[in-house]
Tab-separated table of C-alpha atoms in Angstrom:
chain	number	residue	atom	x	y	z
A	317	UNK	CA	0.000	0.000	0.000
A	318	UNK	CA	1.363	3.201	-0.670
A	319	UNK	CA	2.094	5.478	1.923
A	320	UNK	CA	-0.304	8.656	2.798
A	321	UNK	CA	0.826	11.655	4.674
A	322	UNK	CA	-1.157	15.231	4.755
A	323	UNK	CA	0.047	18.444	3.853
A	324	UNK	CA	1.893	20.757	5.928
A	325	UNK	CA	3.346	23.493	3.656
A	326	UNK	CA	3.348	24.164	0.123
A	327	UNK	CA	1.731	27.288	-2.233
A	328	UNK	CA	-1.306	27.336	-3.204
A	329	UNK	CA	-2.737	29.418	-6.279
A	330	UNK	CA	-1.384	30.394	-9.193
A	331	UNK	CA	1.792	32.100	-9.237
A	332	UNK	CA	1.913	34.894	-6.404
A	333	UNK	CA	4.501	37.180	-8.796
A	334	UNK	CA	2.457	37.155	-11.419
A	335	UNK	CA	-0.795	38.087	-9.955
A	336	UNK	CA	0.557	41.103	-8.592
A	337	UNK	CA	2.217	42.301	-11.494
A	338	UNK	CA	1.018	45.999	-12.470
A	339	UNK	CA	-1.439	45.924	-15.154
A	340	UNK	CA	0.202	48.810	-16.291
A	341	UNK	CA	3.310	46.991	-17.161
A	342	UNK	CA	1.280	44.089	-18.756
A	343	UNK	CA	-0.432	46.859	-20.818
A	344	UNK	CA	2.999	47.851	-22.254
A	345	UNK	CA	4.042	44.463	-23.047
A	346	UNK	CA	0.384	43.645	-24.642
A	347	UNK	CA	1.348	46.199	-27.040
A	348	UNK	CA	4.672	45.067	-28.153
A	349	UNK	CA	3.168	41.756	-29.237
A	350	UNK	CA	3.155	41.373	-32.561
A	351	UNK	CA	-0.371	40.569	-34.001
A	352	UNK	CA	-1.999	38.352	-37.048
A	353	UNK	CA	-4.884	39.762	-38.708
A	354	UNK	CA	-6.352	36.055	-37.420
A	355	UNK	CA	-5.302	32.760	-35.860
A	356	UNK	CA	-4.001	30.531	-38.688
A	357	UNK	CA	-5.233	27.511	-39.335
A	358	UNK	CA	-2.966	24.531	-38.162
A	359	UNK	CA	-3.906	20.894	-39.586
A	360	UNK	CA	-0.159	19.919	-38.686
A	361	UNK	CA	-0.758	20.416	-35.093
A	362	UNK	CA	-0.106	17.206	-32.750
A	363	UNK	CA	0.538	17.366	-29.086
A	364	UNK	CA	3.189	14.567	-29.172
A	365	UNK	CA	5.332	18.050	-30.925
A	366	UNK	CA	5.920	19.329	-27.581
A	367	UNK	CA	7.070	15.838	-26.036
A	368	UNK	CA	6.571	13.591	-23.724
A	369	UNK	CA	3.000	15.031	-21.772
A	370	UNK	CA	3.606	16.543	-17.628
A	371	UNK	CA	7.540	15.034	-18.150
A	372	UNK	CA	9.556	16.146	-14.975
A	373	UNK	CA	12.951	15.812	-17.233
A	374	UNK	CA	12.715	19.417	-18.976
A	375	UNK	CA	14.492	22.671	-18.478
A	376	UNK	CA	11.292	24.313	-16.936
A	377	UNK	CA	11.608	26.128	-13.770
A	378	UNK	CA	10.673	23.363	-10.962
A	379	UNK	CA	11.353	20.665	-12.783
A	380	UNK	CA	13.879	18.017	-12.218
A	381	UNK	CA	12.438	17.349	-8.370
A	382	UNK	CA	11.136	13.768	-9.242
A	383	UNK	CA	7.901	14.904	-9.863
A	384	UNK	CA	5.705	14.950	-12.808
A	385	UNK	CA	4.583	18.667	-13.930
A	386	UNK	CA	0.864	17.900	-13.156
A	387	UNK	CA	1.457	16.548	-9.663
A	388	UNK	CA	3.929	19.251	-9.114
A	389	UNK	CA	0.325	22.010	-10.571
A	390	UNK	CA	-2.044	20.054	-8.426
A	391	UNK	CA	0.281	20.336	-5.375
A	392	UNK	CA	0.869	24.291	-6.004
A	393	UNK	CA	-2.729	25.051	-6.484
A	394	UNK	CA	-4.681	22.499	-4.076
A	395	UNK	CA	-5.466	22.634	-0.743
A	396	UNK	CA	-5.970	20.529	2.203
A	397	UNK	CA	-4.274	18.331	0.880
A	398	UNK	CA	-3.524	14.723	1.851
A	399	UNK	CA	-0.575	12.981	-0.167
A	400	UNK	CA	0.321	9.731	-1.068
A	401	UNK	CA	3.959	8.122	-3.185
A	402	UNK	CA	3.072	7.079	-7.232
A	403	UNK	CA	5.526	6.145	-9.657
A	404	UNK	CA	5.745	9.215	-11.221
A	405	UNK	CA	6.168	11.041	-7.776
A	406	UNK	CA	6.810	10.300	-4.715
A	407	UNK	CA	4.693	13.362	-2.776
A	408	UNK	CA	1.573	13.378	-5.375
A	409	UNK	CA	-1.777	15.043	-4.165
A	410	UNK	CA	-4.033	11.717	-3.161
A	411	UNK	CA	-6.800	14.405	-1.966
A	412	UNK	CA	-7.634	17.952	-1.574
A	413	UNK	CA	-10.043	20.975	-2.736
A	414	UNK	CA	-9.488	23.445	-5.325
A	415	UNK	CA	-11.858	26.379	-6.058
A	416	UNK	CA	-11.701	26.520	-10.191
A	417	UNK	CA	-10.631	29.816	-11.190
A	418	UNK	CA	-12.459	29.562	-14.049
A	419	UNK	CA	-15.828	28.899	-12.726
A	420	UNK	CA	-15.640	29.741	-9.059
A	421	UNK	CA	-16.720	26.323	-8.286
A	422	UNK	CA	-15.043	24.182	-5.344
A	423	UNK	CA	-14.241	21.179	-6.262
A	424	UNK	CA	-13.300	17.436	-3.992
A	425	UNK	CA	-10.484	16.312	-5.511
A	426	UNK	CA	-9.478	12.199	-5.111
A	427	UNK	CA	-7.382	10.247	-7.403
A	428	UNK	CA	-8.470	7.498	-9.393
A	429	UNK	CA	-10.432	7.232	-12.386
A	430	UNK	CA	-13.068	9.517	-13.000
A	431	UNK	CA	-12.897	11.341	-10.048
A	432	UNK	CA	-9.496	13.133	-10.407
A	433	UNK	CA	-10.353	13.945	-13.708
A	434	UNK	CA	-12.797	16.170	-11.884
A	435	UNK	CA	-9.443	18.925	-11.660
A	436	UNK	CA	-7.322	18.919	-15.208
A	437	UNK	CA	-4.579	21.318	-15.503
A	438	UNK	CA	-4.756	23.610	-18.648
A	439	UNK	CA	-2.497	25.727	-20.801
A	440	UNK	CA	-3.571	29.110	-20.187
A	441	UNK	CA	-2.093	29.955	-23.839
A	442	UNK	CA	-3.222	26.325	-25.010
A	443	UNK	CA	0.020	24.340	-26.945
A	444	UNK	CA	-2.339	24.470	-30.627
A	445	UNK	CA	-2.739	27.979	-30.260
A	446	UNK	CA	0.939	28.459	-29.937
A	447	UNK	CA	2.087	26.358	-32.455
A	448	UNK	CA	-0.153	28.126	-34.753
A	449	UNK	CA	1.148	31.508	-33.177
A	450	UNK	CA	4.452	30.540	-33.710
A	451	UNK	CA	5.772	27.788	-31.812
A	452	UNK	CA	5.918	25.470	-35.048
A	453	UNK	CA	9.221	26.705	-35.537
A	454	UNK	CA	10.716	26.144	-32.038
A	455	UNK	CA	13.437	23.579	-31.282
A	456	UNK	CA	11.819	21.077	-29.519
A	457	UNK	CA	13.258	21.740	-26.077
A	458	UNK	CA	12.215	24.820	-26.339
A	459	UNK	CA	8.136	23.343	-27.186
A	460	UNK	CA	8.818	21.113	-24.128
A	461	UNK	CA	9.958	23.823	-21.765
A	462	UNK	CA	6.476	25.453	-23.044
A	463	UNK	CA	4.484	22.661	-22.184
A	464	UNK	CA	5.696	22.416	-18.535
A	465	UNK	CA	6.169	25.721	-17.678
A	466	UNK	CA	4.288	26.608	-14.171
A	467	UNK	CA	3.548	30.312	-15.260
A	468	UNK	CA	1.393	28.669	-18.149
A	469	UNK	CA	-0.555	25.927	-16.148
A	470	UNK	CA	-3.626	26.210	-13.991
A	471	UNK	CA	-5.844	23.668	-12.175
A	472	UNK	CA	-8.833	23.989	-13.058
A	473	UNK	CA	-12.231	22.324	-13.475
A	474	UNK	CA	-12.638	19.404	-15.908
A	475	UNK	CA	-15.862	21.040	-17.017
A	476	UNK	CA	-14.202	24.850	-18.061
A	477	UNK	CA	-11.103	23.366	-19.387
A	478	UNK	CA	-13.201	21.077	-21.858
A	479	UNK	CA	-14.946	23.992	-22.505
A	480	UNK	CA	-12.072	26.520	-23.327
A	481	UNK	CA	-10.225	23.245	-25.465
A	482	UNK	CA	-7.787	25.280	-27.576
A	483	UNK	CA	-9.769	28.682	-27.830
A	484	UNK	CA	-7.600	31.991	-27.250
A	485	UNK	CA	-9.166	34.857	-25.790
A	486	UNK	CA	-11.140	36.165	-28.663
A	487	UNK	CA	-13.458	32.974	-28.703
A	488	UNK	CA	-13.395	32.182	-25.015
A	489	UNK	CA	-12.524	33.640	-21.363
A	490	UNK	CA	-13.239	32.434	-18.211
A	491	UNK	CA	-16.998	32.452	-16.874
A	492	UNK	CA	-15.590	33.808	-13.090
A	493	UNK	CA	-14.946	37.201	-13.976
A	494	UNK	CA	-12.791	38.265	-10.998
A	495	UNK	CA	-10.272	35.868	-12.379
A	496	UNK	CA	-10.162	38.258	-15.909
A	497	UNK	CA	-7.348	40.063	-14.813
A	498	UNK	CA	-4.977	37.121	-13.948
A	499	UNK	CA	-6.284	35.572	-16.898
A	500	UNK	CA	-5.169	37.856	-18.880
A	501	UNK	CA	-2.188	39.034	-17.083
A	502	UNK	CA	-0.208	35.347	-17.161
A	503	UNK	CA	-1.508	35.016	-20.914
A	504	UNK	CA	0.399	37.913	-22.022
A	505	UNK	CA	3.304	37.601	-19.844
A	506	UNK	CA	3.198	33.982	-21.687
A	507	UNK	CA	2.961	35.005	-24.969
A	508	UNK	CA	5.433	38.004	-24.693
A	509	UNK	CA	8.085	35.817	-22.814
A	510	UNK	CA	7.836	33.185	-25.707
A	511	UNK	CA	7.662	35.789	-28.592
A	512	UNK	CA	4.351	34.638	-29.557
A	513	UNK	CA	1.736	35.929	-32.161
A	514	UNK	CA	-1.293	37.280	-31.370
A	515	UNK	CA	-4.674	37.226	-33.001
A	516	UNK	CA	-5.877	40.928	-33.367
A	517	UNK	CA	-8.982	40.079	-32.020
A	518	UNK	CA	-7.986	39.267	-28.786
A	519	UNK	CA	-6.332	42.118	-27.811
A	520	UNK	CA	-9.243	44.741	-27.497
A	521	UNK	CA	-10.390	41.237	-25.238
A	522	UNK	CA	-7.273	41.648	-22.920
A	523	UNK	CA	-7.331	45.341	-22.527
A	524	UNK	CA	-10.860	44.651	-21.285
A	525	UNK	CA	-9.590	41.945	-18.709
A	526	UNK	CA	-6.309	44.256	-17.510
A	527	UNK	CA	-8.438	47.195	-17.355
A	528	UNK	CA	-10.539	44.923	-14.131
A	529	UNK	CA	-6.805	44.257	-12.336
């Protein structure tokens, strides 16, 4: 049986620097992205082009501690957590809550079929959308650095994430609106820090969002 211990530390929430970060200062960097009159359309995409999926052995900050990039999310973003030892890490979340910043809604989280998939951790700038934005012509550690880096990944609910699938912010923000401005503030930072397109549609969409931080 493997072993159980609860929490006794650890952050919860998305990343504390970036949801202070003046919206004044995301403003400027919203308008040094470059834009496309639309998204592209991408029949090459395939997730498999930014590697192996949660993989601890990338050059993303946090990774390399022996666990997998979505236990590492679910153990940043849970809480009351209780934790048991899996293959793929030895301090993975067996239990805890997690109120979905996308919907508002608190959610029991347990692992196991069907029931953790109750929490899913999403791209806030979703891997298609890059790699029509851009990130087709990454090397691939780059793409893999992408795909596990914290300040792009939320916990969320299963529900929202299906919901959002690969839509930027033109086509789809999050139905709790006092989670706009974080939204949009770690989407930018995201897209700026990677050299990203942007859709032009989406920015009048994120000056909206900023303008609630």
């Amino acid at each position: 049986m493997a072993a159980v211990f609860a929490a006794t530390d650890g952050l919860s929430g998305v990343d504390s620097h970036i949801a202070s970060t003046d919206a004044r200062a995301v403003l400027a960097d919203l308008a040094l992205i470059p834009a496309l009159a639309e998204r592209p359309e991408s029949t090459d995409y395939e997730r498999s082009s930014f590697g192996e999926a949660w993989t601890d052995g990338t050059d993303a900050r946090g990774a390399g501690n022996g666990c997998d990039t979505r236990n590492d999310i679910l153990d940043r973003d849970l809480r009351d957590k209780v934790f048991t030892a899996i293959d793929s890490c030895p301090r993975a979340v067996a239990s805890g809550e997690l109120q979905s910043p996308y919907s508002g809604r608190w959610i029991v989280f347990r692992r196991g079929k069907g029931s953790g998939a109750k929490v899913q951790i999403d791209h806030i700038v979703p891997l298609a959308y890059a790699w029509s934005m851009g990130a087709r012509r990454w090397e691939a550690v780059v793409r893999q650095r992408f795909a596990n880096d914290p300040a792009n990944l939320v916990a969320v609910d299963g529900e929202a994430n299906q919901d959002k699938s690969d839509k930027q912010p033109s086509r789809w923000m999050p139905a709790n609106a006092a989670f706009h401005c974080q939204y949009a503030t770690q989407f930018v930072r995201v897209v700026r820090a990677y050299g990203l397109y942007l859709d032009r549609a989406s920015y009048p969409v994120l000056r909206k969002a900023l303008a609630t931080c």
